[in-house]
Short mmCIF file of C-alpha atoms in Angstrom, two decimals:
data_model
loop_
_atom_site.label_atom_id
_atom_site.label_comp_id
_atom_site.label_asym_id
_atom_site.label_seq_id
_atom_site.Cartn_x
_atom_site.Cartn_y
_atom_site.Cartn_z
CA MET A 1 28.40 24.51 19.44
CA ALA A 2 30.19 27.43 18.59
CA GLU A 3 33.09 28.02 20.85
CA GLU A 4 33.02 30.40 23.34
CA LEU A 5 36.22 32.14 24.54
CA SER A 6 36.48 35.37 26.66
CA LEU A 7 39.52 36.83 27.99
CA LEU A 8 39.21 39.20 31.39
CA GLY A 9 42.17 41.52 31.60
CA MET A 10 43.18 44.73 32.12
CA TRP A 11 45.31 47.06 29.72
CA ALA A 12 47.85 47.40 31.82
CA SER A 13 48.87 44.08 33.09
CA PRO A 14 51.97 42.28 31.35
CA PHE A 15 50.24 39.15 32.65
CA SER A 16 46.92 39.95 30.97
CA CYS A 17 49.59 40.97 28.25
CA ARG A 18 50.87 37.20 27.88
CA VAL A 19 47.45 35.93 26.83
CA LYS A 20 46.56 38.22 24.54
CA ILE A 21 50.22 37.40 22.45
CA ALA A 22 49.48 33.62 23.28
CA LEU A 23 46.01 33.92 21.28
CA LYS A 24 47.07 36.11 18.84
CA LEU A 25 50.43 34.05 17.78
CA LYS A 26 47.48 31.02 17.81
CA VAL A 27 45.08 32.81 15.56
CA VAL A 28 42.07 32.40 17.98
CA GLN A 29 39.47 34.62 18.15
CA TYR A 30 38.31 35.91 21.71
CA LYS A 31 36.11 38.40 23.29
CA TYR A 32 37.97 40.64 25.56
CA VAL A 33 36.39 41.88 28.51
CA GLU A 34 38.32 45.22 30.14
CA GLU A 35 38.44 44.65 34.07
CA ASP A 36 38.64 47.92 36.53
CA LEU A 37 41.01 46.96 39.36
CA PHE A 38 39.27 49.17 41.53
CA ASN A 39 35.93 48.09 41.13
CA LYS A 40 36.02 44.23 39.77
CA SER A 41 33.14 43.16 38.07
CA PRO A 42 31.06 40.05 38.90
CA LEU A 43 32.20 38.23 36.15
CA LEU A 44 35.60 38.46 37.74
CA LEU A 45 34.52 37.75 41.12
CA LYS A 46 32.37 34.81 40.09
CA TYR A 47 35.50 32.90 38.11
CA ASN A 48 38.16 33.94 40.21
CA PRO A 49 36.93 34.49 43.71
CA ILE A 50 40.61 33.22 45.19
CA ASP A 51 42.56 36.23 44.42
CA LYS A 52 40.54 37.79 42.34
CA LYS A 53 43.15 38.60 39.41
CA VAL A 54 43.31 39.03 35.98
CA PRO A 55 43.79 37.25 33.48
CA VAL A 56 41.26 34.73 33.44
CA LEU A 57 40.42 33.05 30.46
CA VAL A 58 37.16 31.33 30.23
CA HIS A 59 36.79 28.62 27.68
CA ASN A 60 32.85 27.04 27.05
CA GLY A 61 32.27 28.30 30.73
CA ASN A 62 35.65 26.92 32.36
CA PRO A 63 37.69 29.80 34.15
CA LEU A 64 41.20 29.33 33.71
CA LEU A 65 43.19 30.93 36.26
CA GLU A 66 47.19 32.03 36.36
CA SER A 67 48.93 33.55 33.26
CA LEU A 68 51.66 30.20 33.32
CA VAL A 69 48.64 27.77 33.56
CA ILE A 70 46.63 29.35 30.57
CA LEU A 71 49.69 29.25 28.57
CA GLU A 72 49.88 25.70 29.00
CA TYR A 73 46.07 25.19 28.32
CA ILE A 74 46.42 27.46 25.03
CA ASP A 75 49.35 25.19 23.82
CA GLU A 76 47.41 22.46 24.19
CA THR A 77 44.17 23.30 23.13
CA TRP A 78 44.82 25.04 19.74
CA GLN A 79 47.02 24.08 17.12
CA GLY A 80 49.31 25.83 14.65
CA TYR A 81 52.02 28.11 16.36
CA PRO A 82 53.93 25.99 18.91
CA ILE A 83 54.38 28.39 22.14
CA PHE A 84 56.54 25.26 24.12
CA PRO A 85 59.30 23.42 22.57
CA LYS A 86 58.23 19.64 21.06
CA ASP A 87 61.28 18.34 23.10
CA PRO A 88 60.32 17.45 26.72
CA TYR A 89 63.74 18.39 28.15
CA GLU A 90 63.94 22.13 26.05
CA ARG A 91 60.05 22.32 27.47
CA ALA A 92 61.35 21.59 31.18
CA VAL A 93 64.12 24.18 30.75
CA ALA A 94 61.35 26.72 29.16
CA ARG A 95 59.40 26.18 32.22
CA PHE A 96 61.98 26.91 34.42
CA TRP A 97 63.13 30.50 33.13
CA ALA A 98 58.92 31.39 33.05
CA LYS A 99 59.09 30.18 36.71
CA PHE A 100 62.68 31.98 37.63
CA ILE A 101 60.89 35.26 36.13
CA ASP A 102 58.01 35.07 37.99
CA ASP A 103 59.00 33.98 41.16
CA LYS A 104 62.66 35.46 41.29
CA LEU A 105 63.17 38.33 38.51
CA LEU A 106 59.76 39.95 38.58
CA PRO A 107 60.21 40.54 42.79
CA ALA A 108 63.48 41.54 42.40
CA ILE A 109 62.86 44.25 39.79
CA ARG A 110 59.92 45.44 41.74
CA ARG A 111 61.73 46.19 45.21
CA ALA A 112 64.58 47.51 42.88
CA CYS A 113 62.39 50.43 41.12
CA TRP A 114 59.42 50.40 43.92
CA GLY A 115 61.10 48.93 47.19
CA GLU A 116 61.74 50.79 50.29
CA GLU A 117 64.76 53.41 49.78
CA LYS A 118 66.92 51.88 52.31
CA GLY A 119 67.21 48.53 50.69
CA ARG A 120 67.64 49.90 47.55
CA GLU A 121 71.20 49.69 46.12
CA LYS A 122 71.20 45.67 47.38
CA ALA A 123 67.45 45.28 45.52
CA VAL A 124 69.28 46.72 42.34
CA GLU A 125 72.40 44.21 42.80
CA GLU A 126 70.24 41.62 43.02
CA ALA A 127 67.72 42.54 40.25
CA THR A 128 70.90 43.04 38.19
CA GLU A 129 72.28 39.64 38.85
CA LEU A 130 69.26 37.93 37.96
CA LEU A 131 69.08 40.01 34.54
CA GLN A 132 72.48 38.93 34.08
CA LEU A 133 71.38 35.05 34.20
CA LEU A 134 68.99 35.68 31.42
CA GLU A 135 71.19 37.56 29.42
CA MET A 136 73.49 34.64 29.18
CA GLU A 137 70.35 32.17 28.61
CA LEU A 138 69.88 33.69 25.48
CA LYS A 139 73.20 33.04 24.13
CA GLU A 140 73.66 33.95 20.70
CA LYS A 141 69.73 33.19 19.62
CA ARG A 142 67.81 36.17 18.27
CA PHE A 143 64.61 35.01 21.02
CA PHE A 144 64.83 33.02 23.99
CA GLY A 145 62.89 30.50 22.07
CA GLY A 146 65.08 30.56 18.85
CA GLU A 147 64.45 31.87 15.55
CA THR A 148 60.67 32.75 16.91
CA ILE A 149 59.28 33.67 20.21
CA GLY A 150 58.11 31.21 22.54
CA LEU A 151 56.82 30.87 25.97
CA VAL A 152 59.83 32.42 27.52
CA ASP A 153 59.91 35.18 25.26
CA ILE A 154 56.30 35.55 25.88
CA VAL A 155 56.73 35.49 29.93
CA ALA A 156 59.52 38.31 29.83
CA ASP A 157 57.38 40.67 28.25
CA THR A 158 57.58 42.93 31.08
CA LEU A 159 61.47 43.34 30.27
CA SER A 160 60.35 44.87 27.52
CA LEU A 161 57.74 47.74 27.64
CA TRP A 162 56.91 47.86 31.59
CA LEU A 163 60.51 47.71 32.62
CA THR A 164 61.24 50.84 30.49
CA SER A 165 58.22 52.32 32.30
CA PHE A 166 58.97 51.18 35.70
CA GLU A 167 62.81 52.90 35.23
CA GLU A 168 61.55 55.98 33.95
CA GLY A 169 58.64 55.85 36.62
CA SER A 170 60.95 55.08 39.44
CA GLY A 171 64.02 56.70 38.27
CA VAL A 172 66.19 53.28 38.66
CA GLU A 173 68.17 52.21 36.00
CA LEU A 174 68.23 48.67 35.48
CA MET A 175 68.76 46.65 31.64
CA THR A 176 71.35 49.71 30.05
CA ARG A 177 72.08 48.66 26.64
CA GLU A 178 75.73 48.81 27.89
CA LYS A 179 75.23 46.24 30.48
CA PHE A 180 72.57 43.97 29.20
CA PRO A 181 73.64 44.37 25.16
CA LYS A 182 71.92 41.05 24.30
CA LEU A 183 68.47 41.73 26.07
CA SER A 184 68.37 45.19 25.02
CA LYS A 185 68.28 43.97 21.32
CA TRP A 186 65.73 40.96 22.11
CA SER A 187 63.64 43.65 23.65
CA HIS A 188 63.51 45.48 20.69
CA GLU A 189 63.04 42.63 18.48
CA PHE A 190 60.40 41.16 20.47
CA ALA A 191 58.39 44.51 20.86
CA SER A 192 58.43 44.77 17.31
CA THR A 193 57.02 41.30 16.29
CA SER A 194 53.52 41.93 15.14
CA ALA A 195 51.54 39.89 17.49
CA VAL A 196 53.21 41.32 20.08
CA LYS A 197 53.57 45.04 19.11
CA GLU A 198 49.68 45.13 18.56
CA ASN A 199 48.69 43.78 21.99
CA LEU A 200 51.23 46.39 24.09
CA PRO A 201 49.59 49.10 25.82
CA PRO A 202 50.73 52.94 24.91
CA LYS A 203 54.06 53.34 26.92
CA ASP A 204 53.32 56.87 28.26
CA GLU A 205 50.11 56.21 29.99
CA LEU A 206 51.79 52.85 31.29
CA THR A 207 54.20 54.98 32.76
CA VAL A 208 51.77 57.19 34.32
CA PHE A 209 49.84 54.58 35.59
CA LEU A 210 52.20 52.33 37.08
CA LYS A 211 53.99 55.48 38.51
CA SER A 212 50.51 56.43 40.49
CA LEU A 213 49.96 52.54 41.16
CA PHE A 214 53.50 51.96 42.89
CA GLY A 215 53.17 55.66 44.73
CA LYS A 216 56.70 56.63 44.13
CA PRO A 217 57.42 60.09 42.64
CA ALA A 218 59.55 60.71 39.47
CA LYS A 219 63.40 61.97 40.04
CA MET L 1 73.29 3.85 25.79
CA ALA L 2 72.06 2.66 29.34
CA GLU L 3 69.96 5.63 30.67
CA GLU L 4 71.41 7.69 33.57
CA LEU L 5 68.99 9.11 36.50
CA SER L 6 70.39 10.53 39.31
CA LEU L 7 68.36 12.59 41.97
CA LEU L 8 69.76 15.09 44.19
CA GLY L 9 67.93 15.48 47.40
CA MET L 10 67.85 15.92 51.15
CA TRP L 11 65.65 13.64 53.24
CA ALA L 12 63.79 16.23 55.10
CA SER L 13 62.92 18.22 51.86
CA PRO L 14 58.97 18.09 51.07
CA PHE L 15 60.03 18.78 47.16
CA SER L 16 62.82 15.96 46.86
CA CYS L 17 60.15 13.79 48.55
CA ARG L 18 57.79 14.76 45.57
CA VAL L 19 60.06 13.68 43.10
CA LYS L 20 60.81 10.52 44.84
CA ILE L 21 57.13 9.34 44.82
CA ALA L 22 56.85 10.34 41.29
CA LEU L 23 59.84 8.09 40.16
CA LYS L 24 58.32 5.34 42.13
CA LEU L 25 54.81 5.27 40.58
CA LYS L 26 56.29 5.29 37.20
CA VAL L 27 58.32 2.39 38.48
CA VAL L 28 61.79 4.14 37.31
CA GLN L 29 65.01 3.17 38.55
CA TYR L 30 67.63 6.21 39.77
CA LYS L 31 70.75 6.96 41.70
CA TYR L 32 69.89 9.03 45.02
CA VAL L 33 72.29 11.34 46.20
CA GLU L 34 71.76 12.87 49.44
CA GLU L 35 72.90 16.41 49.90
CA ASP L 36 74.21 18.06 52.93
CA LEU L 37 72.43 21.76 52.75
CA PHE L 38 75.13 23.14 54.87
CA ASN L 39 78.04 21.83 52.62
CA LYS L 40 76.91 21.64 49.37
CA SER L 41 78.25 19.02 47.15
CA PRO L 42 80.49 20.25 43.79
CA LEU L 43 77.74 18.35 41.94
CA LEU L 44 74.86 20.52 43.16
CA LEU L 45 76.45 23.60 42.50
CA LYS L 46 77.23 22.39 39.10
CA TYR L 47 73.83 21.34 37.85
CA ASN L 48 72.10 24.16 40.06
CA PRO L 49 74.53 27.14 40.09
CA ILE L 50 71.55 29.35 40.08
CA ASP L 51 70.00 29.15 43.75
CA LYS L 52 71.78 25.77 44.74
CA LYS L 53 68.82 23.92 46.07
CA VAL L 54 67.54 20.15 46.06
CA PRO L 55 65.63 18.60 44.30
CA VAL L 56 67.65 18.45 41.01
CA LEU L 57 66.96 15.34 38.63
CA VAL L 58 69.79 15.09 36.05
CA HIS L 59 68.80 12.29 33.35
CA ASN L 60 71.31 11.78 30.94
CA GLY L 61 73.40 14.38 31.97
CA ASN L 62 70.86 16.89 31.75
CA PRO L 63 70.11 18.88 34.88
CA LEU L 64 66.41 19.56 35.54
CA LEU L 65 65.50 21.84 38.18
CA GLU L 66 62.31 23.14 40.63
CA SER L 67 60.35 20.37 41.79
CA LEU L 68 56.62 21.55 39.68
CA VAL L 69 59.17 21.30 36.33
CA ILE L 70 60.50 18.04 37.58
CA LEU L 71 57.25 16.52 37.92
CA GLU L 72 55.99 17.80 34.54
CA TYR L 73 59.35 16.31 33.12
CA ILE L 74 58.62 12.85 34.77
CA ASP L 75 55.34 12.34 33.41
CA GLU L 76 56.02 13.24 29.97
CA THR L 77 59.34 11.15 29.83
CA TRP L 78 57.75 7.63 31.55
CA GLN L 79 54.96 5.93 30.25
CA GLY L 80 53.12 4.23 32.96
CA TYR L 81 51.46 5.97 35.65
CA PRO L 82 49.61 8.69 34.74
CA ILE L 83 50.59 11.86 37.33
CA PHE L 84 48.76 14.78 35.24
CA PRO L 85 44.94 14.36 34.16
CA LYS L 86 44.54 13.78 30.24
CA ASP L 87 42.26 16.27 30.00
CA PRO L 88 43.97 19.60 29.15
CA TYR L 89 41.33 21.25 31.41
CA GLU L 90 41.88 19.02 34.34
CA ARG L 91 45.56 19.43 34.09
CA ALA L 92 45.10 23.05 33.91
CA VAL L 93 42.85 22.86 37.22
CA ALA L 94 45.63 20.68 38.83
CA ARG L 95 48.89 22.99 37.37
CA PHE L 96 46.60 25.74 39.62
CA TRP L 97 46.53 23.97 42.62
CA ALA L 98 49.84 22.70 42.77
CA LYS L 99 51.29 26.67 42.09
CA PHE L 100 48.43 27.49 44.43
CA ILE L 101 49.90 25.28 47.48
CA ASP L 102 53.80 26.52 46.54
CA ASP L 103 52.97 30.27 45.92
CA LYS L 104 49.76 30.83 48.83
CA LEU L 105 49.65 27.77 51.02
CA LEU L 106 53.00 26.99 51.81
CA PRO L 107 54.24 30.45 52.78
CA ALA L 108 51.00 31.06 54.88
CA ILE L 109 51.75 28.24 56.51
CA ARG L 110 55.30 29.05 57.43
CA ARG L 111 54.38 32.32 58.62
CA ALA L 112 51.61 30.78 61.03
CA CYS L 113 53.81 28.63 62.47
CA TRP L 114 57.16 30.23 62.24
CA GLY L 115 56.83 33.65 61.41
CA GLU L 116 57.22 36.61 63.70
CA GLU L 117 55.23 36.70 66.94
CA LYS L 118 53.21 39.63 66.37
CA GLY L 119 51.62 38.60 63.31
CA ARG L 120 51.07 35.46 64.22
CA GLU L 121 47.22 35.20 64.91
CA LYS L 122 46.76 36.94 61.36
CA ALA L 123 49.08 34.65 60.00
CA VAL L 124 47.02 31.57 61.40
CA GLU L 125 43.88 33.16 59.91
CA GLU L 126 45.54 33.33 56.71
CA ALA L 127 46.75 29.86 56.65
CA THR L 128 43.74 28.53 57.97
CA GLU L 129 41.21 30.30 55.11
CA LEU L 130 43.59 28.75 52.34
CA LEU L 131 43.18 25.32 54.03
CA GLN L 132 39.33 26.00 53.58
CA LEU L 133 40.10 26.81 49.77
CA LEU L 134 42.38 23.23 49.59
CA GLU L 135 39.27 20.85 51.78
CA MET L 136 36.73 22.46 49.32
CA GLU L 137 39.06 21.41 46.28
CA LEU L 138 38.67 17.69 47.63
CA LYS L 139 34.75 17.62 47.40
CA GLU L 140 34.06 13.99 47.88
CA LYS L 141 37.06 12.55 46.53
CA ARG L 142 39.48 10.38 47.93
CA PHE L 143 42.48 12.03 46.51
CA PHE L 144 42.67 15.19 44.67
CA GLY L 145 43.52 12.78 41.49
CA GLY L 146 40.27 11.04 42.26
CA GLU L 147 40.66 7.60 43.43
CA THR L 148 44.65 7.40 42.84
CA ILE L 149 47.13 10.42 44.17
CA GLY L 150 48.05 12.90 41.33
CA LEU L 151 49.78 15.98 40.86
CA VAL L 152 48.06 17.85 43.40
CA ASP L 153 48.57 15.15 46.08
CA ILE L 154 51.76 14.68 45.48
CA VAL L 155 52.74 18.30 45.56
CA ALA L 156 50.37 18.83 48.75
CA ASP L 157 52.86 16.10 50.33
CA THR L 158 53.96 19.21 52.95
CA LEU L 159 50.69 18.78 54.24
CA SER L 160 50.85 15.16 55.50
CA LEU L 161 53.62 14.52 57.29
CA TRP L 162 55.45 17.96 57.55
CA LEU L 163 52.50 20.17 58.83
CA THR L 164 52.05 18.13 61.69
CA SER L 165 56.02 17.94 62.45
CA PHE L 166 55.29 21.76 61.91
CA GLU L 167 52.76 22.05 64.50
CA GLU L 168 54.28 20.01 67.06
CA GLY L 169 57.53 21.94 66.65
CA SER L 170 55.62 25.03 66.45
CA GLY L 171 52.98 24.90 69.08
CA VAL L 172 50.41 26.16 66.58
CA GLU L 173 47.25 23.77 65.58
CA LEU L 174 46.26 24.09 61.81
CA MET L 175 44.84 21.44 60.12
CA THR L 176 42.73 19.98 62.86
CA ARG L 177 40.51 17.08 62.31
CA GLU L 178 37.60 19.13 63.62
CA LYS L 179 38.16 22.20 61.03
CA PHE L 180 39.64 20.10 57.88
CA PRO L 181 37.80 16.88 58.40
CA LYS L 182 38.35 15.88 54.74
CA LEU L 183 41.95 17.05 54.61
CA SER L 184 42.63 14.95 57.59
CA LYS L 185 41.61 12.12 55.81
CA TRP L 186 43.25 12.61 52.66
CA SER L 187 46.79 13.24 54.45
CA HIS L 188 45.98 9.93 56.54
CA GLU L 189 45.39 7.71 53.03
CA PHE L 190 48.05 9.74 51.15
CA ALA L 191 50.66 9.13 53.91
CA SER L 192 49.35 5.22 53.88
CA THR L 193 50.04 4.85 50.11
CA SER L 194 52.90 2.64 49.66
CA ALA L 195 55.08 4.88 46.93
CA VAL L 196 54.53 7.73 49.39
CA LYS L 197 55.16 5.91 52.84
CA GLU L 198 58.31 4.55 51.89
CA ASN L 199 59.74 7.73 50.77
CA LEU L 200 58.77 9.60 54.05
CA PRO L 201 61.33 10.81 56.20
CA PRO L 202 60.77 9.44 60.29
CA LYS L 203 58.75 11.39 61.85
CA ASP L 204 60.51 12.48 65.01
CA GLU L 205 63.61 13.22 63.00
CA LEU L 206 61.86 15.48 61.01
CA THR L 207 60.07 17.18 63.68
CA VAL L 208 63.77 17.82 65.64
CA PHE L 209 65.08 18.79 62.15
CA LEU L 210 62.56 21.68 61.35
CA LYS L 211 62.70 23.06 64.94
CA SER L 212 66.37 23.20 64.76
CA LEU L 213 66.28 24.61 61.28
CA PHE L 214 63.37 27.56 62.23
CA GLY L 215 64.31 28.09 65.15
CA LYS L 216 61.71 28.09 67.60
CA PRO L 217 61.58 26.45 70.51
CA ALA L 218 58.29 24.06 70.88
CA LYS L 219 55.78 25.29 73.88
#
């Protein structure tokens, strides 16, 4: 039986983008299905009735949900490019930072850029502190994964293109080159990697879309 | 070199309890260090400077943070009892439900039992809907892991003892036998399993502690 692989995604979603990058690194072919978040397809509702969110990876009829879970599955299912480190402790460290980005950093960035005006200053401070921890974790490495991109780099995709669009859309500056020289360099290198580059959405359209989604006028 | 393994935990934490159960299932010896959350030890601050939370598992000097990450590490490091399913798709499904419990269900239960009075009814409804999804996922199985307990059972430990204490402390009834016959049966069977039983905190003390922590008088 031929392998069937589809990805239900959305062009502006950094979570969908993670899966696209991982599949590209693994050199795995798949059918891409673009979802309209304001008019969700019967396929999405069927495969993810719980929260009806993208990305959903469907492998031989089996739906996989949640980008972090999907990345684990991709690395376990297809050989070739290693997304997770081999050593169990290094793998645990990578999983910790992936969770840190999703559970702590991204909500903090969202509050800093699009949260209520009165709590804005504190939110910017919090997001800055969390970014500082990630800056330290990069150490002298080119990527979080070392010489090549790995799990944490892929999960941190939001910090490359999306954060710039967030900043432009909201007028809040978070990850400046002066404050975060390592992350800024990483961001540039990451976005220049071929597997990443060809899967990133067009920046201007993304800025307009995010601004309309979060509803705050640019300053 | 002899293996060094310590767990920094707290008696009333369901997250610490997960790690205790997993180590017991793997028949791994470790040194347990009880943390006082109101007076955190230098060891905890050293090993988890990011959010200073338990559990922290320290293996040969390497700190591991976040209970889900620790459970993955335990299963990868020690042979014997399998905590995660072998099949990659089943493993992904288990990871999804573990994440569902932590990211969606537990916050909903907390809001339902201890959230603001005015949003209480809606919060109870939300928690009930999420519990219903878990009830369905049990199907006709004895445990989420099948005939023996696995990742999802361990992560769902909060639903056995803690939820009862939450309910008694807050006066909110969520997981009744009538509404959730499968989960109720599961809860009883899970708590009766020897690896679980000997690691659960004493119920009355837990109820008093949780009530004092969340600050709502019993009805």
